[in-house]
Amino acid sequence: MRFRAKIVDLACLNHFSRVINTIAKLAKTCTLRLTVCKLYFILSDKVANGGASMWCELCQGNFFDEFQMEGVAAEHNEIYLELVPENLSRALKTAQSAKAVKIKLTNKHCPCLTVSVELPSLSSSSRIVTHDIPVGVIPRRIWNDFREPSVPDFDVSIYLPVLKTMKSVVERMKNLSNFIVIEANLSGEMNLKIETDLVSVTTHFKDLRNPPWASEDGCQSSTQGRDLESMAEARIDIKKLQQLLAGQQVNPTKALCNIVSKRIVHFILLHEDVSLQYFIPALA
Amino acid sequence: LSRIGDELYLEPTASGLSLRAVNSSRSAFASFLFAPLFFQLYEPGGPAPGTECFRCKVHMKSFLGVFRSLPSLEKSVGKCLILLKPRASRLVLQLHCKYGVTKTHNLAFQECEELQAVFDTQCCSSRLCAPARVLAEAVVHFPLTLAEVTLGTGPGGKISLRNYTEDEAEPSKTMVTELWLAEDEFQSVAVSPGSCITFCLKEFRGLLTFAEASNLPLTIHFDEPGRPVIFTLDDTVLEVHLVLATLSNLESNSQTPLTNGVSHLPTPSDDFADDLGSYMVALETSTCEGGPPSPTFPLHTPRPAQRDPEEEDEEDEEGAVPGTPPHKKFRSLFFGSVLTPGGPGLAPTQEVLAEDSDGEC
């Protein structure tokens, strides 16, 4: 089981750091899955996470100049690692002017992801900073716990409003309540509502569009036949929503959410080379 | 100075005004000596020759409060007068500002004995000198919350900085950051090979900020672990010393020693990747739910700690100031429960599950 990768281009490094920063805001510990073509950051829906789960996918070719991976076995050419993304974020934070960044799976006092940063210096040789980030190797027998979650049978699917606006609304609401209700319909309308003993606040968004979902096997999509004005709603932990929005440092190409009434909200944020899905369960 | 202690010691001498501070555990001491030339007027005064100069200490916060906002001070203050009035028990700070405004601050002081850490840079076996900027850039890679850092010398004359992880903290949880600086980044390097010391980062950062702002090169004098490390800044009118306690030999052995061949010095052509195959095999065949414990390397047996009689004598480290809390062994106080006689368990009974394939230099 080996892994080594190298980033030389500063823009790629910057981009990769931003992805890691986003992940670090969403999960204290998560799973990193490495395959020949892709990297995945996975958070499965355990009680410890408050039931939220995450699936983030990157094409390695868009970030790394070199990428070599050898999985646990030929027929299972993948590596699953448990790590604290905040550590990776910290290691990359001071690497923004680096000549090269290498990431390697090593075995020091324990399995580690070693990030080796080559920095420019006035002397003849470069400065080298290494960060040994301890990781847990996840054995093959529990890889099934980390399968890609399927898109739920949603009631409504809608594009999100401008994330910056949504973020500032949610941040203010967070001061008033621990829970927020997201509701939306198939006419491009979304409301964010909070209700406490003293006050209720609703922010209305209009003219958002609803993404067309082609159903896979030709049978009716779950939204067909639904009244266009009828709202699907879910009451969720506002902190989780705020963390998701706060972690977005760049505007995604596409941002949408799927609501299963009173069950779960599924957020999909798509960038050119990164896709992030985040599931927040509804609370009673 | 405020990063070190809560009290500011002032001592006017013939060679200048000395400002000093010490921390509560007496593991950090700093002094700034301003030569008479630094001032427009300097009268150390004092009674008849032959008697000691007057010394006092004031609350750091009170003193700092007078100079609160540097930008506005620079704009409005023309002169500053510092006057000691022993009989009135007051330290007078008088700011002469624009438009004829004079602000006079009377600070209460306490008389005190001399605060002087006993140290001698000449006795240190190793010395490094670097522009403050280089060291500031090095230290930026470590988190602000990091308590202690280890400075070491490695092969090829390289100098390393590494975060210090306590023995008790699980090695499988803590991220280890290590930075290597080439010899030519320093203005001078005169070190005994294989030496390394661990000291507190917080006070050092404070000095670095000052050094960077005044654009002065910083010299680091150090010796064996346990003996204090001395940081100095030199200028024509200013002499700065920062003395910090260092972790003594017993604890530093539990880290992977930099002196041994198994160091993490990265080579320029770092071509081979590690193979965790054997580790994975162990993991798969384990029946235990959580997997086997993290593989460890047999820890190297330490060099016998050089326990010279002098090292035991705490009086070498700091001058005792009567009337203040009893002089405690700064090592044990500073590093709490980490110091245990006989050292942490170093027996190589841990099962080695995977070899260190990253070790070759």
XYZ file of C-alpha atoms in Angstrom, chain B:
361
model
C 8.563 42.014 28.335
C 4.867 41.842 29.058
C 4.763 38.430 27.366
C 7.020 37.175 30.081
C 5.963 38.642 33.380
C 3.447 40.842 35.121
C 5.977 43.094 36.740
C 8.499 45.386 35.133
C 11.790 45.746 36.937
C 13.660 49.002 36.386
C 17.268 49.377 37.246
C 19.181 52.483 36.315
C 22.892 51.816 36.177
C 25.923 53.654 34.998
C 25.867 51.661 31.788
C 22.254 52.446 31.080
C 18.655 51.807 32.043
C 17.840 48.153 32.402
C 14.278 46.897 32.046
C 13.687 43.326 33.100
C 10.988 40.753 33.599
C 10.746 37.212 34.829
C 7.873 34.743 34.654
C 6.181 33.197 37.633
C 7.818 29.807 37.257
C 11.175 31.471 36.831
C 11.775 29.684 33.599
C 11.970 32.800 31.455
C 13.883 36.010 32.032
C 14.466 38.976 29.769
C 16.399 42.178 30.039
C 16.641 45.215 27.804
C 19.567 47.514 28.502
C 19.319 50.971 26.965
C 22.691 52.697 26.864
C 22.901 56.313 28.050
C 23.327 57.359 24.410
C 19.826 56.093 23.680
C 18.438 58.936 25.765
C 18.573 62.659 25.240
C 19.399 62.985 28.897
C 20.390 60.218 31.239
C 21.088 60.722 34.907
C 21.143 57.497 36.841
C 21.462 59.699 39.882
C 21.520 57.755 43.029
C 23.149 58.434 46.323
C 26.822 58.847 46.993
C 29.141 56.748 44.868
C 29.767 53.346 46.293
C 26.154 52.703 47.166
C 23.919 50.697 44.890
C 21.664 52.296 42.361
C 17.997 52.467 43.155
C 15.856 49.609 41.845
C 12.169 49.148 41.701
C 9.407 47.217 40.061
C 6.040 48.364 38.770
C 2.970 46.620 37.438
C 3.502 45.835 33.805
C -0.033 46.803 32.895
C 0.251 50.219 34.517
C 3.432 50.960 32.670
C 2.079 49.744 29.351
C -1.065 51.762 29.840
C 0.913 54.964 29.568
C 2.187 53.994 26.136
C -1.027 52.468 24.976
C -1.408 53.553 21.401
C 1.875 53.746 19.530
C 0.546 55.503 16.422
C -1.060 58.304 18.409
C 2.027 58.583 20.600
C 4.187 59.033 17.574
C 1.972 61.780 16.328
C 1.472 63.774 19.480
C 4.314 63.181 21.913
C 7.454 65.223 21.638
C 9.375 64.072 24.693
C 9.011 61.552 27.445
C 10.512 62.019 30.869
C 11.004 59.113 33.234
C 11.715 60.115 36.785
C 12.148 58.036 39.903
C 11.040 59.686 43.127
C 12.125 57.336 45.869
C 10.840 59.393 48.733
C 7.399 59.755 47.209
C 7.455 56.105 46.146
C 6.472 57.109 42.693
C 7.774 56.461 39.223
C 6.849 59.457 37.168
C 6.255 59.131 33.437
C 5.715 62.484 31.865
C 4.689 62.820 28.238
C 5.296 66.242 26.736
C 2.838 66.517 23.878
C 1.933 68.971 21.191
C 0.187 72.204 21.955
C 1.758 72.488 25.370
C -0.091 69.533 26.794
C 1.766 67.540 29.449
C 0.485 64.197 30.658
C 1.966 63.069 33.923
C 1.523 59.531 35.164
C 2.545 58.631 38.689
C 3.042 54.925 39.067
C 3.437 53.290 42.417
C 6.475 51.106 42.649
C 7.871 48.518 44.957
C 11.463 48.366 45.948
C 13.108 45.128 45.124
C 16.319 43.231 45.094
C 18.262 42.707 41.966
C 16.651 40.482 39.404
C 19.394 38.791 37.548
C 19.424 35.426 35.941
C 22.777 33.811 36.147
C 23.940 32.897 32.712
C 27.025 33.186 30.619
C 26.899 33.113 26.873
C 30.577 32.247 26.825
C 29.825 28.923 28.468
C 27.489 27.815 25.745
C 28.861 25.242 23.372
C 26.654 26.247 20.457
C 25.787 29.519 18.846
C 23.616 30.491 15.910
C 23.057 33.902 14.450
C 20.330 34.666 11.931
C 18.316 37.606 10.694
C 15.103 37.802 12.672
C 13.124 37.442 9.468
C 14.471 33.943 8.790
C 13.499 32.749 12.250
C 10.121 34.466 12.077
C 9.423 32.733 8.777
C 10.438 29.445 10.334
C 8.219 29.815 13.347
C 5.129 30.647 11.285
C 4.672 26.996 10.381
C 3.899 26.099 13.933
C 0.470 26.733 15.381
C 0.090 29.684 17.727
C -1.060 27.373 20.476
C 2.085 25.271 20.381
C 3.812 25.388 23.717
C 7.266 24.014 23.126
C 9.569 23.652 20.198
C 12.772 21.687 19.757
C 15.761 23.225 18.046
C 18.311 20.756 16.800
C 21.353 20.375 14.647
C 21.346 17.744 11.989
C 23.610 16.281 9.383
C 25.050 18.578 6.783
C 25.029 21.522 9.142
C 21.291 21.877 8.868
C 19.291 23.317 11.713
C 15.880 21.943 12.532
C 12.885 23.201 14.396
C 10.279 20.714 15.438
C 7.217 20.847 17.599
C 7.670 19.124 20.874
C 5.107 16.492 21.698
C 4.781 15.419 25.252
C 5.423 11.875 26.169
C 1.974 11.234 27.482
C 0.068 12.508 24.498
C -0.734 9.677 22.138
C 1.862 9.645 19.397
C -0.768 8.405 17.013
C -2.831 11.531 17.419
C -0.406 14.410 17.268
C 0.747 16.011 14.095
C 4.487 16.536 13.971
C 5.882 19.482 12.063
C 9.555 19.793 11.309
C 11.392 22.530 9.495
C 14.939 22.363 8.190
C 17.054 25.433 7.610
C 20.280 25.322 5.662
C 23.457 26.574 7.235
C 23.759 29.442 4.800
C 20.489 30.965 5.936
C 22.304 31.884 9.118
C 24.854 34.613 9.520
C 26.952 32.331 11.629
C 26.718 28.785 12.839
C 28.987 27.382 15.517
C 27.260 24.359 16.943
C 28.260 21.101 18.468
C 26.811 18.396 16.218
C 23.852 16.414 17.419
C 22.806 18.934 19.996
C 19.195 19.774 20.530
C 17.183 21.743 23.051
C 13.515 22.216 23.760
C 12.118 25.516 24.945
C 8.921 27.462 25.198
C 7.796 29.087 21.992
C 5.621 31.856 23.404
C 8.365 34.015 24.861
C 10.568 33.378 21.868
C 7.856 34.611 19.515
C 7.638 37.777 21.576
C 11.327 38.447 21.127
C 11.135 37.629 17.423
C 8.441 40.234 16.917
C 10.652 42.831 18.531
C 13.707 41.729 16.573
C 11.853 41.837 13.283
C 10.497 45.279 13.999
C 13.943 46.605 14.865
C 15.589 44.667 12.045
C 18.272 43.198 14.277
C 19.924 39.813 13.852
C 19.205 37.357 16.611
C 21.869 35.204 18.241
C 20.971 31.960 19.969
C 23.397 30.570 22.527
C 22.718 27.103 23.791
C 24.347 24.165 25.433
C 23.089 20.856 26.698
C 19.438 20.104 27.313
C 18.546 21.420 30.729
C 20.890 24.363 30.549
C 19.194 27.609 29.608
C 19.098 28.942 26.093
C 20.025 32.583 25.682
C 18.760 34.763 22.870
C 20.539 38.047 22.321
C 20.039 41.115 20.193
C 22.788 43.663 19.906
C 22.718 47.209 18.790
C 24.856 50.252 19.514
C 22.446 51.565 22.109
C 20.513 48.469 23.092
C 21.393 45.068 24.485
C 18.683 42.469 24.793
C 18.848 39.132 26.533
C 16.146 36.513 26.754
C 16.948 33.493 28.883
C 14.676 30.470 28.691
C 14.792 27.200 30.531
C 15.122 24.124 28.395
C 13.794 20.645 28.837
C 16.374 18.460 30.471
C 17.768 15.286 29.011
C 15.419 12.760 30.560
C 12.338 13.894 28.667
C 14.036 14.676 25.396
C 14.972 11.041 24.920
C 11.465 9.936 24.243
C 11.461 11.832 21.023
C 13.078 10.320 18.015
C 16.568 11.657 18.556
C 17.926 13.830 15.837
C 21.393 12.556 16.522
C 20.754 9.074 15.323
C 20.711 7.938 11.767
C 16.977 7.499 11.916
C 16.248 11.135 11.342
C 13.624 12.562 9.098
C 15.969 14.652 7.051
C 14.409 14.647 3.609
C 16.811 14.154 0.754
C 16.382 16.158 -2.410
C 15.580 13.075 -4.445
C 12.995 11.496 -2.233
C 12.194 8.757 -4.656
C 10.986 5.848 -2.664
C 7.578 5.685 -1.136
C 6.830 3.777 1.971
C 5.343 0.386 1.739
C 2.707 -0.278 4.301
C 2.105 -3.800 3.042
C 3.327 -5.534 6.143
C 1.282 -3.220 8.304
C -1.820 -4.009 6.339
C -1.231 -7.725 6.732
C -1.075 -7.342 10.452
C -4.283 -5.340 10.369
C -6.224 -7.864 8.313
C -5.401 -10.857 10.414
C -6.083 -9.140 13.684
C -9.182 -10.305 15.441
C -9.451 -7.271 17.591
C -12.118 -4.821 16.491
C -10.022 -1.758 16.673
C -7.021 -3.255 14.962
C -3.602 -3.723 16.439
C -1.951 -0.927 18.324
C 0.051 1.499 16.281
C 3.375 0.042 15.307
C 6.272 1.659 17.046
C 9.932 1.509 16.590
C 12.088 0.207 19.350
C 12.988 3.392 21.092
C 16.634 4.142 21.246
C 18.224 3.918 24.612
C 19.231 7.323 25.752
C 22.719 8.554 26.253
C 23.322 8.511 29.960
C 22.272 11.885 31.199
C 25.244 13.946 32.132
C 24.363 14.800 35.646
C 27.209 17.011 36.628
C 26.989 18.342 40.117
C 26.603 21.826 38.641
C 23.464 20.885 36.830
C 21.781 19.969 40.033
C 22.615 23.293 41.506
C 19.601 25.406 40.666
C 21.323 28.554 41.818
C 23.245 28.543 38.584
C 20.093 29.164 36.671
C 18.450 32.114 38.341
C 19.374 34.610 41.028
C 17.046 34.148 43.946
C 14.994 37.158 44.808
C 14.239 37.195 48.492
C 10.707 37.964 49.500
C 9.254 36.259 46.442
C 7.938 32.682 46.386
C 10.499 30.034 47.271
C 12.861 29.161 44.509
C 11.571 26.045 42.838
C 13.281 23.718 40.435
C 12.304 25.437 37.246
C 12.314 22.264 35.274
C 9.784 20.423 37.317
C 7.569 23.437 37.653
C 7.734 24.355 34.055
C 7.153 20.939 32.672
C 4.828 19.562 35.267
C 4.346 15.861 35.490
C 6.434 15.082 32.451
C 9.548 14.950 34.546
C 9.700 11.568 36.212
C 12.881 10.152 37.599
C 14.029 7.163 35.697
C 12.410 8.446 32.561
C 9.375 7.219 30.660
C 9.216 3.602 29.604
C 11.815 3.093 26.976
C 11.979 -0.650 26.929
C 11.868 -1.989 23.393
C 9.142 -4.461 24.134
C 6.704 -2.909 21.694
C 6.042 -5.151 18.784
C 7.454 -3.716 15.611
C 4.828 -4.287 12.958
C 6.364 -2.316 10.150
C 9.849 -1.302 9.338
C 10.947 2.214 8.944
C 11.554 2.366 5.215
C 11.828 6.122 5.298
C 14.943 6.083 7.393
C 17.765 6.064 4.905
C 19.480 9.385 4.471
